[in-house]
């Protein structure tokens, strides 16, 4: 047995020597960094945008509640060489930036509504796609009021834009391409969409994007979006309660990406907050329960619409993925319905030629 101990001892000495080399010798550190840089630059995921599929990558699966593992609402939708962004919650774009997507292909952001957890990174999406040589101004779709949001972000980033143009040159960063353009989604009279209304906001290269109303009362406007591409489809609920209009616009969809709140857990949080004298937080925990949807109700809507896969995102409250996957799917068994708990980095692929949806992890 002695040789076993000798071997173990040798392994420990070698590991310690290696660690010491990394810790003390600058050339070793430089070589490690150089190889990491090379590995990072080799990765370029143009294939996710150019190959014939409808894809969704979740860049934010969280909510306004702080969570080290989930950024607030953000989704990247890719098909036929186009990239669309559905919501841009604060901090979420750093997730998408790490995936090495061709960011010059980002052509529009679709906002479900104007709560901060859905719009905070709008300036980042614009700035980073501008730097990546997006060939046209970024369009930002949303209900009436989107002009205010977009103009405000443009104004807030105006100094930043002028600094970058001064530094890198107007040939490199064309000034007119750095200013977002709002696109209002409204009914014929210019009002907020109501149940049954639909507006096709994009219809090109086989991609059709339809906006419809959801119920996030008293928040108006609040919209969902349906993407159709070559017979495949994905629907986003945005923030909502249980609303038949979602089932109506999700008919036969491959994937429904729904917000979800564990009502009983948030109720418990409210009770504990009250117990500890956190009355202001307790009020928020009380109020938010009347404008979100329980996982079971989302499953009912999905089953009613004949949806194949239900994915929870914008999950409240934050939970570790393994525990959340158990708790959010507890009451969601419905015939023919496959249910997933979304996470930052989840990649959903629907091949244009049919076949089962695949679920992967884009995280580095
Ligand atoms: Zn939200
Ligand atoms: Zn909201």
XYZ file of C-alpha atoms and ligand atoms in Angstrom:
366
model
C 0.000 0.000 0.000
C 3.006 2.259 0.496
C 3.217 3.030 -3.222
C -0.343 4.374 -3.121
C 0.592 6.897 -0.436
C 3.751 7.823 -2.339
C 1.718 8.409 -5.496
C -0.801 10.521 -3.612
C 2.010 12.488 -2.003
C 3.596 13.106 -5.406
C 0.243 14.292 -6.824
C -0.181 16.724 -3.930
C 3.379 18.082 -4.408
C 2.816 18.523 -8.179
C -0.554 20.258 -7.649
C 1.012 22.589 -5.075
C 3.913 23.339 -7.444
C 1.447 24.105 -10.261
C -0.635 26.380 -8.064
C 2.526 28.161 -6.876
C 3.653 28.649 -10.497
C 0.312 30.262 -11.396
C 0.329 32.393 -8.255
C 3.952 33.621 -8.400
C 5.173 33.540 -12.029
C 3.900 36.370 -14.300
C 4.716 34.555 -17.567
C 2.525 31.612 -16.513
C -0.329 34.008 -15.729
C 0.125 35.758 -19.103
C 0.029 32.434 -20.969
C -3.187 31.377 -19.253
C -4.856 34.683 -20.148
C -3.583 34.520 -23.748
C -5.050 31.053 -24.248
C -8.356 32.174 -22.738
C -8.491 35.177 -25.082
C -7.856 32.956 -28.074
C -10.524 30.469 -26.983
C -13.049 33.286 -26.498
C -12.410 34.923 -29.887
C -12.767 31.605 -31.712
C -16.399 31.394 -30.603
C -18.823 33.201 -32.907
C -22.420 32.004 -32.914
C -23.618 33.298 -36.284
C -25.012 29.787 -36.847
C -27.753 30.437 -34.281
C -29.107 33.249 -36.441
C -28.417 32.019 -39.952
C -29.439 28.352 -39.827
C -33.050 27.569 -40.671
C -34.767 27.560 -37.298
C -36.750 29.718 -34.919
C -34.730 30.156 -31.740
C -35.209 31.851 -28.399
C -32.402 32.528 -25.958
C -33.481 33.716 -22.526
C -31.191 36.547 -21.409
C -33.271 37.327 -18.331
C -35.568 34.880 -16.543
C -36.013 36.922 -13.380
C -38.094 39.757 -12.026
C -37.466 42.942 -10.009
C -36.583 40.795 -6.984
C -32.780 40.636 -6.680
C -31.328 37.292 -7.722
C -27.648 36.617 -8.451
C -28.631 33.923 -10.978
C -31.425 35.620 -12.889
C -31.423 39.001 -14.623
C -34.832 40.643 -15.144
C -36.940 40.031 -18.263
C -35.046 39.602 -21.535
C -35.370 37.310 -24.566
C -33.491 37.114 -27.845
C -35.453 35.702 -30.785
C -33.527 34.584 -33.859
C -34.690 33.462 -37.305
C -33.760 33.932 -40.962
C -30.805 36.211 -40.221
C -32.796 38.520 -37.950
C -32.496 39.150 -34.211
C -35.338 40.584 -32.147
C -35.270 41.349 -28.460
C -38.381 40.959 -26.329
C -37.881 43.156 -23.240
C -34.539 44.349 -21.937
C -34.483 44.193 -18.147
C -31.649 45.918 -16.247
C -28.344 44.049 -16.498
C -29.760 41.392 -18.832
C -27.811 42.451 -21.897
C -24.516 41.403 -20.334
C -25.848 37.824 -20.579
C -26.596 38.188 -24.295
C -23.258 39.913 -24.940
C -21.402 36.881 -23.639
C -22.999 34.537 -26.167
C -21.049 35.875 -29.192
C -24.145 36.445 -31.294
C -23.842 38.691 -34.371
C -25.194 41.781 -32.609
C -25.239 43.832 -35.821
C -28.304 41.736 -36.726
C -30.392 43.147 -33.866
C -33.074 45.145 -35.611
C -35.862 45.694 -33.119
C -36.773 45.553 -29.462
C -40.363 44.671 -28.599
C -41.423 45.927 -25.190
C -44.274 44.114 -23.461
C -44.831 47.077 -21.107
C -42.871 49.833 -19.445
C -42.104 48.496 -15.956
C -38.432 49.042 -15.157
C -37.639 45.306 -15.065
C -38.511 45.194 -18.791
C -36.831 48.338 -20.091
C -33.751 49.067 -17.932
C -31.183 47.825 -20.490
C -32.737 49.413 -23.577
C -29.812 51.833 -23.819
C -27.328 48.942 -23.656
C -29.052 46.978 -26.442
C -28.910 50.079 -28.610
C -25.333 51.004 -27.754
C -23.859 47.539 -28.182
C -25.640 46.772 -31.458
C -24.567 50.205 -32.749
C -20.941 49.443 -31.902
C -21.356 46.060 -33.640
C -22.219 47.935 -36.881
C -25.992 47.545 -36.988
C -26.837 48.948 -40.450
C -30.083 50.773 -39.516
C -31.442 52.570 -36.451
C -32.802 50.260 -33.755
C -36.600 50.144 -33.811
C -38.397 49.918 -30.471
C -41.972 48.647 -30.540
C -44.433 49.054 -27.708
C -47.855 50.343 -26.837
C -48.756 54.038 -26.675
C -46.141 55.689 -24.472
C -43.201 53.929 -26.115
C -42.216 57.278 -27.680
C -41.661 58.745 -24.195
C -39.601 55.767 -23.096
C -37.449 55.753 -26.248
C -36.968 59.511 -26.375
C -35.974 59.452 -22.708
C -33.362 56.755 -23.276
C -32.059 58.561 -26.354
C -31.672 61.716 -24.294
C -30.063 59.898 -21.359
C -27.492 58.307 -23.713
C -26.920 61.428 -25.865
C -23.762 62.462 -24.000
C -22.412 58.899 -24.111
C -23.072 58.766 -27.865
C -21.279 62.071 -28.472
C -18.279 60.911 -26.413
C -18.000 57.680 -28.401
C -18.336 59.434 -31.763
C -15.647 61.934 -30.704
C -13.354 59.082 -29.660
C -13.867 56.500 -32.418
C -14.947 58.761 -35.285
C -18.243 59.333 -37.102
C -17.218 56.894 -39.866
C -16.935 54.087 -37.355
C -20.039 55.057 -35.349
C -22.525 56.716 -37.678
C -24.413 59.188 -35.475
C -27.835 58.590 -37.064
C -27.614 54.852 -36.335
C -27.176 55.439 -32.609
C -30.596 57.009 -32.108
C -33.474 54.574 -31.441
C -36.764 55.025 -33.241
C -40.055 54.338 -31.443
C -42.836 52.395 -33.178
C -46.240 52.621 -31.491
C -48.469 49.546 -31.502
C -52.054 50.762 -31.222
C -55.549 50.140 -32.515
C -56.979 52.042 -35.472
C -57.883 54.986 -33.231
C -54.413 55.139 -31.694
C -55.560 53.497 -28.462
C -54.189 50.606 -26.451
C -54.947 47.147 -27.901
C -57.906 45.341 -26.296
C -58.808 41.625 -26.153
C -59.156 40.234 -29.656
C -57.173 43.058 -31.287
C -54.025 42.086 -33.116
C -51.344 44.071 -34.878
C -48.757 42.471 -37.131
C -45.624 44.454 -36.365
C -43.227 42.558 -38.665
C -43.847 40.357 -41.691
C -40.750 39.643 -43.762
C -38.503 36.722 -44.745
C -41.106 34.291 -43.414
C -41.118 35.839 -39.935
C -44.413 37.194 -38.652
C -44.658 38.970 -35.302
C -48.105 39.656 -33.878
C -48.828 41.857 -30.861
C -51.875 41.276 -28.656
C -53.229 42.512 -25.332
C -52.604 40.839 -21.981
C -54.021 41.755 -18.566
C -51.478 43.340 -16.198
C -54.034 45.742 -14.793
C -53.664 48.597 -13.859
C -50.633 48.645 -16.165
C -51.630 49.819 -19.639
C -50.496 49.120 -22.253
C -49.413 45.507 -21.597
C -48.829 43.282 -24.604
C -47.775 39.779 -25.520
C -46.064 38.808 -28.781
C -46.381 35.794 -31.044
C -43.572 34.835 -33.451
C -44.360 32.560 -36.408
C -41.709 31.191 -38.742
C -42.194 28.365 -41.249
C -44.865 26.626 -39.221
C -43.046 27.016 -35.885
C -44.212 29.453 -33.235
C -43.316 30.990 -29.895
C -45.529 33.208 -27.749
C -44.438 35.585 -24.977
C -46.981 36.565 -22.341
C -45.124 39.519 -20.839
C -46.548 40.254 -17.374
C -50.157 39.173 -16.948
C -52.841 37.483 -14.912
C -54.699 34.481 -16.301
C -56.216 35.893 -19.478
C -58.151 33.998 -22.161
C -56.670 36.326 -24.754
C -53.336 34.538 -24.224
C -54.928 31.160 -25.050
C -56.526 32.749 -28.136
C -53.167 33.957 -29.485
C -51.265 30.830 -28.412
C -53.402 28.417 -30.453
C -51.221 25.547 -31.604
C -47.976 27.282 -30.622
C -44.878 25.169 -30.107
C -43.735 27.160 -27.092
C -45.426 29.517 -24.638
C -43.005 31.525 -22.540
C -45.035 32.642 -19.556
C -44.318 34.684 -16.491
C -45.132 32.871 -13.229
C -45.512 33.635 -9.541
C -45.666 31.157 -6.667
C -48.594 32.847 -4.919
C -48.360 30.828 -1.700
C -44.640 31.606 -1.311
C -45.116 35.344 -1.904
C -47.984 35.262 0.616
C -45.648 33.639 3.140
C -42.988 36.279 2.389
C -45.561 38.977 3.084
C -46.434 37.429 6.460
C -42.762 37.224 7.473
C -42.065 40.773 6.253
C -44.954 42.007 8.419
C -43.652 40.015 11.390
C -40.269 41.753 11.066
C -41.782 45.233 10.720
C -40.943 45.493 7.008
C -44.341 47.045 6.308
C -43.465 48.800 3.050
C -42.064 45.595 1.550
C -45.068 43.659 2.905
C -47.410 46.004 1.025
C -45.530 45.395 -2.229
C -45.692 41.618 -1.657
C -49.434 41.985 -1.141
C -50.043 44.210 -4.166
C -48.038 42.208 -6.744
C -50.149 39.083 -6.290
C -53.087 40.599 -8.169
C -51.315 41.190 -11.494
C -49.281 38.033 -12.065
C -50.170 34.444 -12.963
C -49.813 31.204 -10.981
C -47.985 28.341 -12.751
C -51.120 26.155 -12.731
C -53.179 28.878 -14.417
C -50.509 29.309 -17.098
C -50.584 25.526 -17.637
C -54.384 25.674 -18.048
C -54.070 28.368 -20.733
C -51.311 26.441 -22.509
C -53.312 23.195 -22.457
C -56.442 24.976 -23.677
C -54.479 26.441 -26.595
C -52.848 23.117 -27.508
C -49.340 24.440 -26.772
C -46.602 21.762 -26.749
C -44.047 23.323 -24.404
C -44.605 25.761 -21.547
C -41.539 27.603 -20.267
C -41.678 29.727 -17.129
C -39.659 32.903 -17.107
C -39.919 36.173 -15.136
C -40.215 33.805 -12.179
C -41.172 35.164 -8.777
C -39.768 34.648 -6.216
C -36.118 33.827 -6.960
C -35.284 30.210 -6.122
C -32.321 27.950 -6.911
C -32.927 26.253 -10.268
C -33.231 22.725 -8.835
C -35.771 23.787 -6.209
C -37.623 26.144 -8.541
C -37.891 23.387 -11.155
C -39.758 21.301 -8.572
C -41.942 24.073 -7.157
C -42.924 25.899 -10.368
C -43.948 22.650 -12.070
C -45.870 21.202 -9.100
C -49.379 21.891 -10.400
C -48.714 21.864 -14.116
C -49.364 18.274 -15.241
C -51.675 18.583 -18.234
C -52.149 16.037 -21.023
C -49.643 16.583 -23.825
C -47.967 19.566 -22.141
C -44.220 19.612 -21.513
C -43.182 22.143 -18.828
C -39.785 23.720 -18.137
C -38.458 26.282 -15.702
C -36.508 28.805 -17.764
C -33.070 30.046 -16.785
C -30.619 32.673 -17.984
C -28.904 31.089 -20.973
C -31.712 28.688 -21.938
C -31.701 28.192 -25.725
C -34.874 26.857 -27.332
C -34.562 25.652 -30.919
C -37.444 24.908 -33.298
C -36.064 23.608 -36.582
C -37.916 24.918 -39.637
C -38.358 21.394 -41.010
C -40.252 20.299 -37.888
C -39.110 17.900 -35.242
C -39.036 18.176 -31.496
C -38.050 21.391 -29.757
C -34.628 21.222 -28.154
C -33.548 22.927 -24.947
C -29.885 23.787 -24.373
C -27.728 26.017 -22.208
C -25.850 28.878 -23.870
C -24.023 29.934 -20.705
C -20.246 30.129 -21.169
Zn -42.113 42.407 -14.789
Zn -44.862 44.359 -14.954
